[in-house]
Coordinates of C-alpha atoms and ligand atoms in Angstrom, one line a residue:
M1 CA -66.1 2.8 -5.1
A2 CA -65.6 6.1 -3.9
D3 CA -68.1 7.4 -1.7
Y4 CA -71.6 8.0 -1.9
L5 CA -72.5 12.0 -2.0
E6 CA -75.2 13.9 -0.9
P7 CA -77.1 16.2 -3.5
V8 CA -76.5 19.7 -3.0
L9 CA -80.2 21.2 -2.3
P10 CA -81.9 24.7 -3.1
G11 CA -80.8 27.8 -1.9
S12 CA -76.9 26.6 -1.9
Y13 CA -74.9 28.3 -4.7
L14 CA -73.3 26.5 -7.9
G15 CA -71.2 27.4 -9.7
I16 CA -70.5 28.4 -13.5
L17 CA -67.1 28.7 -15.2
G18 CA -68.2 30.8 -18.1
G19 CA -70.2 34.0 -18.7
G20 CA -71.9 34.0 -21.7
Q21 CA -75.3 33.0 -22.8
L22 CA -75.3 29.1 -21.7
G23 CA -74.2 30.0 -18.0
R24 CA -76.8 33.2 -18.5
M25 CA -79.6 30.4 -18.9
F26 CA -77.7 28.0 -16.5
T27 CA -78.1 30.8 -13.9
Q28 CA -82.2 31.4 -15.1
A29 CA -82.4 27.4 -14.5
A30 CA -80.6 27.4 -11.2
Q31 CA -82.2 30.9 -9.9
A32 CA -85.7 29.6 -11.1
M33 CA -84.7 26.2 -8.9
G34 CA -84.3 28.3 -5.2
Y35 CA -79.9 28.3 -6.2
K36 CA -77.7 30.7 -6.3
V37 CA -74.6 31.0 -9.2
C38 CA -71.4 32.1 -8.7
V39 CA -70.2 32.8 -12.0
L40 CA -66.4 33.1 -13.4
D41 CA -65.5 34.6 -16.4
P42 CA -62.1 36.9 -17.1
A43 CA -64.4 39.5 -19.1
S44 CA -65.8 42.7 -16.6
D45 CA -69.0 42.4 -18.2
S46 CA -70.7 39.3 -19.4
P47 CA -74.3 38.1 -20.3
A48 CA -73.8 35.4 -16.9
G49 CA -72.3 37.3 -14.5
S50 CA -74.3 40.0 -14.5
I51 CA -77.5 38.4 -13.4
A52 CA -75.8 35.9 -10.8
E53 CA -75.6 36.6 -7.3
K54 CA -71.2 36.6 -7.4
F55 CA -69.7 37.0 -10.4
I56 CA -65.9 36.1 -9.8
Q57 CA -63.9 38.5 -12.5
A58 CA -60.3 36.1 -13.2
D59 CA -58.2 33.8 -15.7
Y60 CA -59.4 30.3 -15.6
T61 CA -56.6 29.6 -14.5
D62 CA -56.2 32.3 -11.8
S63 CA -56.3 30.0 -8.2
E64 CA -57.4 32.2 -5.8
A65 CA -60.9 32.2 -7.7
L66 CA -61.0 29.0 -8.7
K67 CA -60.9 28.8 -4.3
E68 CA -62.8 32.0 -3.8
M69 CA -65.4 29.0 -5.4
A70 CA -64.5 25.9 -4.3
T71 CA -65.2 28.2 -0.8
L72 CA -68.5 29.0 -2.2
C73 CA -69.8 26.3 -4.2
Q74 CA -69.7 22.4 -3.3
S75 CA -70.2 21.6 -7.3
V76 CA -69.1 23.2 -10.4
S77 CA -70.1 22.8 -14.2
T78 CA -68.6 24.1 -17.5
E79 CA -70.1 26.8 -20.1
F80 CA -67.3 27.3 -22.0
E81 CA -65.8 24.0 -23.9
N82 CA -62.3 25.6 -23.7
V83 CA -61.8 25.6 -20.3
P84 CA -58.6 25.1 -19.5
A85 CA -58.9 21.0 -18.1
Q86 CA -56.4 22.3 -15.0
A87 CA -58.9 25.4 -13.6
L88 CA -61.9 21.7 -13.3
D89 CA -58.5 19.3 -12.2
E90 CA -58.2 22.3 -10.2
L91 CA -61.9 22.9 -8.4
E92 CA -61.7 19.0 -7.7
S93 CA -58.2 19.1 -5.5
L94 CA -60.5 21.9 -3.8
G95 CA -63.1 19.0 -2.7
V96 CA -65.9 20.1 -5.0
F97 CA -67.9 18.4 -8.0
V98 CA -66.6 19.0 -10.9
A99 CA -69.1 17.7 -13.2
P100 CA -68.2 17.0 -16.4
R101 CA -65.0 15.7 -15.3
S102 CA -62.0 17.5 -17.3
S103 CA -61.7 14.2 -19.5
C104 CA -64.7 14.1 -20.3
V105 CA -63.9 18.3 -21.5
S106 CA -60.6 17.6 -22.6
L107 CA -61.9 14.9 -24.8
A108 CA -64.3 17.7 -26.7
Q109 CA -61.5 20.7 -26.7
N110 CA -59.2 18.4 -28.9
R111 CA -60.5 17.1 -32.4
V112 CA -57.8 15.0 -32.5
A113 CA -58.5 13.5 -29.5
E114 CA -62.6 13.7 -30.4
K115 CA -61.6 11.6 -33.6
N116 CA -59.5 9.2 -32.3
F117 CA -62.1 8.1 -30.2
L118 CA -64.5 8.3 -32.0
A119 CA -63.0 5.9 -34.4
T120 CA -62.8 3.0 -31.3
W121 CA -66.8 4.0 -30.2
K122 CA -67.4 2.3 -33.5
A123 CA -66.9 -1.1 -32.5
E124 CA -69.8 -0.7 -29.6
T125 CA -72.3 1.2 -31.8
N126 CA -71.9 0.6 -35.9
I127 CA -71.4 4.6 -35.9
G128 CA -68.3 5.7 -36.9
P129 CA -66.6 9.6 -37.0
A130 CA -65.8 10.7 -41.2
P131 CA -62.5 9.2 -42.6
Y132 CA -59.9 11.7 -41.0
C133 CA -56.0 11.6 -41.0
V134 CA -54.2 13.5 -38.9
I135 CA -52.0 16.5 -39.6
E136 CA -49.1 18.0 -37.0
R137 CA -46.3 18.2 -38.6
E138 CA -44.4 18.6 -42.2
A139 CA -44.1 15.1 -43.1
D140 CA -47.9 14.4 -42.4
V141 CA -48.8 16.6 -45.3
S142 CA -46.8 14.3 -48.1
H143 CA -48.4 11.5 -46.5
V144 CA -52.4 12.5 -46.5
P145 CA -54.0 9.3 -48.3
T146 CA -55.9 10.9 -51.5
D147 CA -59.0 9.6 -51.0
L148 CA -60.0 11.9 -48.0
F149 CA -60.0 14.9 -51.2
P150 CA -62.1 16.9 -51.4
G151 CA -61.3 17.5 -47.5
I152 CA -62.0 19.9 -45.1
L153 CA -59.0 20.5 -42.9
K154 CA -59.8 21.6 -39.0
T155 CA -57.6 22.9 -36.6
A156 CA -58.0 20.4 -33.7
R157 CA -58.3 23.1 -31.7
M158 CA -60.3 26.7 -30.5
G159 CA -62.6 25.9 -33.5
Y160 CA -66.4 26.9 -33.4
D161 CA -68.7 28.0 -35.6
G162 CA -66.8 26.9 -39.3
K163 CA -64.1 28.9 -38.0
G164 CA -60.6 27.1 -38.3
Q165 CA -61.8 25.3 -41.3
I166 CA -60.3 25.7 -44.5
T167 CA -62.0 23.4 -48.0
V168 CA -59.2 21.6 -49.9
Y169 CA -59.3 19.7 -53.2
G170 CA -56.5 18.0 -53.7
M171 CA -52.7 17.5 -52.3
A172 CA -51.5 20.8 -53.8
D173 CA -54.2 23.1 -51.6
L174 CA -53.0 20.7 -48.7
A175 CA -49.5 22.8 -48.1
P176 CA -50.9 26.5 -48.1
A177 CA -54.1 25.3 -46.3
W178 CA -51.7 24.2 -43.2
A179 CA -50.1 26.9 -43.8
E180 CA -53.1 29.2 -43.7
L181 CA -54.0 27.5 -40.8
G182 CA -50.7 28.7 -38.9
K183 CA -49.4 25.0 -39.1
V184 CA -51.1 24.5 -35.9
P185 CA -52.9 20.3 -35.4
C186 CA -55.3 19.7 -37.9
V187 CA -57.5 16.7 -38.7
L188 CA -58.1 16.6 -42.7
E189 CA -61.7 14.9 -42.6
K190 CA -63.1 13.5 -45.9
R191 CA -66.0 15.8 -47.6
M192 CA -69.7 13.9 -47.0
D193 CA -71.9 13.7 -48.9
L194 CA -74.6 15.4 -46.4
D195 CA -78.3 14.3 -46.6
F196 CA -78.5 16.8 -43.6
E197 CA -77.3 17.0 -39.7
V198 CA -78.5 15.9 -36.6
S199 CA -77.6 16.3 -33.0
A200 CA -78.6 14.6 -30.0
L201 CA -78.8 15.5 -26.5
V202 CA -78.3 13.6 -23.9
V203 CA -78.0 13.6 -19.8
R204 CA -76.5 11.5 -17.3
G205 CA -77.2 11.8 -13.9
Y206 CA -74.5 11.1 -10.9
D207 CA -76.8 7.5 -9.9
D208 CA -75.9 6.7 -13.6
A209 CA -79.6 7.6 -15.4
V210 CA -79.5 8.2 -18.5
V211 CA -81.8 10.5 -20.4
A212 CA -82.2 11.7 -24.0
Y213 CA -84.5 14.1 -25.9
P214 CA -85.5 13.5 -29.1
V215 CA -83.6 14.4 -31.9
A216 CA -83.3 17.6 -33.4
Q217 CA -83.2 18.1 -37.2
N218 CA -80.4 21.2 -38.0
I219 CA -79.5 24.2 -41.0
H220 CA -76.5 25.9 -40.9
R221 CA -75.7 29.1 -42.3
D222 CA -71.7 30.2 -42.9
G223 CA -70.9 27.8 -40.5
I224 CA -73.6 28.9 -37.8
L225 CA -76.3 26.9 -36.7
H226 CA -79.6 28.6 -38.5
T227 CA -82.6 26.4 -36.8
S228 CA -83.1 23.8 -35.1
T229 CA -86.2 21.3 -35.4
V230 CA -87.8 18.5 -33.7
P231 CA -88.7 16.4 -34.0
A232 CA -85.8 16.0 -37.2
P233 CA -88.8 16.0 -40.0
S234 CA -86.1 13.7 -42.2
L235 CA -84.9 11.6 -39.8
K236 CA -86.4 7.9 -39.9
T237 CA -87.9 6.0 -36.6
A238 CA -84.8 3.4 -36.9
Q239 CA -81.9 6.0 -37.5
E240 CA -83.4 8.0 -34.5
K241 CA -82.9 4.8 -32.4
K242 CA -79.4 4.1 -33.2
I243 CA -78.4 8.0 -33.0
I244 CA -79.9 8.1 -29.3
E245 CA -78.7 4.2 -28.1
A246 CA -75.6 5.6 -29.7
A247 CA -75.3 8.6 -27.8
K248 CA -76.6 6.7 -24.8
A249 CA -73.8 4.6 -25.1
L250 CA -72.0 7.1 -25.2
I251 CA -72.4 9.3 -21.8
R252 CA -71.8 6.3 -20.1
K253 CA -68.5 5.0 -21.8
I254 CA -66.7 8.0 -20.7
D255 CA -68.4 8.1 -17.4
Y256 CA -69.9 11.8 -18.5
V257 CA -71.8 13.5 -15.9
G258 CA -74.2 16.5 -16.8
V259 CA -75.4 17.4 -20.7
L260 CA -74.1 16.1 -23.3
C261 CA -74.4 16.8 -27.6
V262 CA -73.1 14.4 -30.0
E263 CA -73.7 15.9 -33.8
F264 CA -74.3 13.9 -36.9
F265 CA -74.0 13.8 -40.1
V266 CA -76.9 11.7 -42.4
L267 CA -75.4 10.9 -45.6
K268 CA -77.2 11.0 -48.5
N269 CA -76.7 6.9 -48.3
G270 CA -78.8 6.7 -45.7
D271 CA -75.1 6.0 -43.8
I272 CA -74.8 8.1 -40.6
V273 CA -71.2 9.6 -39.1
A274 CA -70.6 11.0 -35.5
N275 CA -69.1 14.9 -36.5
E276 CA -69.0 16.0 -33.0
I277 CA -69.3 16.3 -29.3
A278 CA -69.6 19.4 -27.0
P279 CA -69.7 18.9 -23.0
R280 CA -72.4 21.4 -22.4
P281 CA -76.0 22.3 -23.2
H282 CA -75.3 23.0 -26.9
N283 CA -77.3 25.7 -29.3
S284 CA -79.1 22.7 -31.1
G285 CA -81.1 22.7 -27.3
H286 CA -81.8 25.3 -27.1
Y287 CA -85.6 24.6 -28.0
T288 CA -86.3 22.8 -24.7
M289 CA -87.2 26.4 -22.8
D290 CA -90.5 26.7 -24.0
A291 CA -91.6 23.0 -26.1
S292 CA -89.9 20.1 -23.5
V293 CA -90.6 19.4 -19.8
S294 CA -87.2 20.0 -18.9
S295 CA -84.8 22.7 -20.6
Q296 CA -81.0 21.2 -21.1
F297 CA -80.3 24.1 -18.4
E298 CA -82.6 22.6 -15.6
Q299 CA -80.7 18.7 -16.7
Q300 CA -77.4 20.1 -16.3
V301 CA -78.4 22.0 -12.4
R302 CA -80.5 18.7 -11.8
S303 CA -77.1 16.7 -12.7
M304 CA -74.4 18.8 -10.6
A305 CA -76.1 19.2 -8.0
R306 CA -77.1 14.8 -8.0
L307 CA -80.7 15.2 -8.1
P308 CA -83.0 12.5 -10.3
L309 CA -83.3 14.3 -13.6
G310 CA -85.7 15.5 -15.1
D311 CA -88.4 14.3 -18.2
T312 CA -87.3 15.0 -21.5
R313 CA -90.7 14.6 -23.0
L314 CA -91.2 16.6 -25.9
L315 CA -94.9 18.7 -25.3
A316 CA -94.9 20.8 -28.7
P317 CA -93.3 20.1 -32.9
V318 CA -90.8 23.5 -32.5
S319 CA -88.7 25.2 -35.2
M320 CA -85.7 27.5 -33.4
L321 CA -84.5 30.7 -35.0
N322 CA -81.5 31.6 -34.1
L323 CA -80.8 35.4 -34.6
L324 CA -77.1 36.7 -34.7
G325 CA -76.0 39.9 -34.9
D326 CA -76.6 40.9 -38.5
L327 CA -80.0 41.1 -37.6
W328 CA -78.9 44.6 -36.3
F329 CA -77.6 45.6 -39.5
M330 CA -80.0 45.1 -41.5
G331 CA -80.7 47.4 -44.7
G332 CA -77.8 48.5 -45.3
E333 CA -77.3 51.1 -42.3
D334 CA -73.8 50.5 -40.2
R335 CA -75.3 52.0 -36.5
A336 CA -76.9 49.3 -35.4
K337 CA -80.7 49.0 -35.0
E338 CA -82.8 46.8 -32.8
P339 CA -85.1 44.3 -34.7
A340 CA -89.1 44.5 -34.6
W341 CA -89.4 42.8 -31.5
N342 CA -93.2 43.8 -31.7
Q343 CA -94.1 42.3 -35.5
V344 CA -92.0 38.8 -34.1
L345 CA -94.1 38.8 -30.9
S346 CA -96.9 39.5 -32.5
H347 CA -96.7 35.5 -33.3
P348 CA -98.1 34.1 -29.9
E349 CA -96.4 31.1 -30.2
A350 CA -93.1 32.7 -30.9
K351 CA -91.4 32.3 -27.6
L352 CA -88.2 35.4 -27.6
H353 CA -84.6 35.1 -25.6
L354 CA -82.3 38.0 -26.0
Y355 CA -78.9 37.3 -24.2
G356 CA -78.6 40.4 -22.9
K357 CA -75.5 41.4 -25.2
S358 CA -74.9 45.1 -25.6
D359 CA -73.5 45.1 -28.5
P360 CA -74.6 43.5 -31.8
R361 CA -72.0 42.2 -34.4
I362 CA -72.0 40.4 -37.5
G363 CA -72.3 36.4 -37.1
R364 CA -72.8 36.7 -32.9
K365 CA -75.6 35.1 -30.9
M366 CA -78.1 37.6 -29.7
G367 CA -80.6 35.6 -29.0
H368 CA -83.0 32.9 -30.2
I369 CA -87.0 32.4 -31.1
N370 CA -88.5 29.4 -29.9
C371 CA -91.5 28.4 -32.3
L372 CA -94.1 25.9 -31.5
G373 CA -96.9 24.1 -33.2
E374 CA -99.6 22.1 -32.9
S375 CA -97.5 20.6 -35.5
L376 CA -94.5 20.4 -37.4
N377 CA -95.6 22.3 -40.3
Q378 CA -97.6 24.5 -37.9
A379 CA -93.8 25.1 -36.5
R380 CA -91.5 25.5 -39.3
Q381 CA -94.7 27.8 -40.3
S382 CA -94.5 30.0 -37.9
C383 CA -90.9 29.7 -37.7
A384 CA -90.5 30.6 -41.8
A385 CA -93.2 33.6 -40.3
V386 CA -90.9 35.5 -38.0
A387 CA -87.9 34.9 -39.8
V388 CA -89.2 37.1 -42.4
E389 CA -90.7 39.6 -39.7
L390 CA -87.0 39.5 -39.2
G391 CA -85.5 40.3 -42.6
I392 CA -84.0 37.1 -43.0
E393 CA -83.7 35.4 -46.0
P394 CA -85.3 32.4 -46.4
Ligands
ADP401 P1 -67.3 23.3 -35.5 O1 -66.6 23.6 -34.1 O2 -66.9 24.7 -35.7 O3 -69.1 23.5 -35.5 P2 -68.4 21.2 -37.6 O4 -67.2 20.1 -37.5 O5 -69.4 21.4 -36.8 O6 -67.0 22.9 -36.6 O7 -67.9 21.1 -39.1 C1 -68.8 23.0 -39.1 C2 -70.0 22.3 -40.3 O8 -69.5 22.1 -41.8 C3 -70.9 21.3 -40.1 O9 -72.7 21.7 -39.1 C4 -71.2 21.5 -41.5 O10 -72.9 21.3 -42.2 C5 -70.5 21.6 -42.3 N1 -69.2 20.0 -41.8 C6 -67.8 19.5 -41.2 N2 -67.1 18.6 -41.5 C7 -68.0 17.9 -42.7 C8 -68.0 17.1 -43.8 N3 -66.1 16.3 -43.0 N4 -68.1 16.8 -44.5 C9 -69.3 18.0 -44.9 N5 -70.0 18.5 -44.0 C10 -68.9 19.2 -42.6
MG402 MG1 -70.2 21.3 -34.8

């Protein structure tokens, strides 16, 4: 067994790879706890880089930059799941505690590895992925089992928010769809008859403690998360228990330290299917910032600093509304116009979070609002009312 490492205490630097909104909310949580933060991101101006004590602008594979980070930080985590595994390994070889480590992050970077892993995991948890097959070369296209149609062809790498996906209705559509995706490695997945979607958020500490948040129920629009509601309105208690047990088993199985999100589909027939994993805090866990004893970002800080984990208890029912750049272009104007935040904030239970991004674009995640309620219904009604203030279609 490796030597036991002491915790990294407040006052020290913590490092984060990636400067997007997840890195920013991590930075804010770390700073609230008295840490200093070093952000590494290739872009000159980023939501996290602009508020961190130290910002290194460099490519993730820039050895000099990684050395600089390693000099400052005893512990590094990632907010960007496509950070090259090589960067994480390089930091580790420089003596940095990297959480989660590269093998865990790599698993989530490639849908082929991810689906294969989820398929083996089924033996243990009774929850597997949707039926799928791998398409890597021309010959694979003609050997697809016909019961996968209608299916969804997804690129193995770099897909997010529904990008890199094409619905394929039959054999005849498959070759053109694969060509459209550039003939890169893909998985073809059977399109399932979804009743609703949920995600489990679990955290594992350096001491092997594992905690889980209540499961969130998620609604997507155009492939992008729209709302997350907790407690999950449609989920049965037994289903929630099964999902949480499965996610806890998974995080232990891959020896993961940090915050992990697992997305699931609940099918019309009640079956549960595992969709994908994210090796970091997740958009569907943003509700924890206002509605939980400890936020997912505080847990990221605690786990990477090798501290005891925080309480995951829900303080109030909550519905989170994502704020996309589209809101700046409502009413058909082509120049960005600031949404009516004053009207949103006239709902005192609505907690506004904006990520400090200067150029709103259609589909870009700009912020979110957590709507708390004394009951689940109140939280959902508040979320609906706030959406109306912003002109979002019900
Ligand atoms: P991303 O990495 O873009 O989030 P996902 O695999 O999670 O990709 O797919 C995005 C969304 O597309 C899912 O949240 C779900 O709504 C829908 N979807 C994906 N795979 C399936 C499937 N096999 N059957 C039905 N719907 C699916
Ligand atoms: Mg997804």
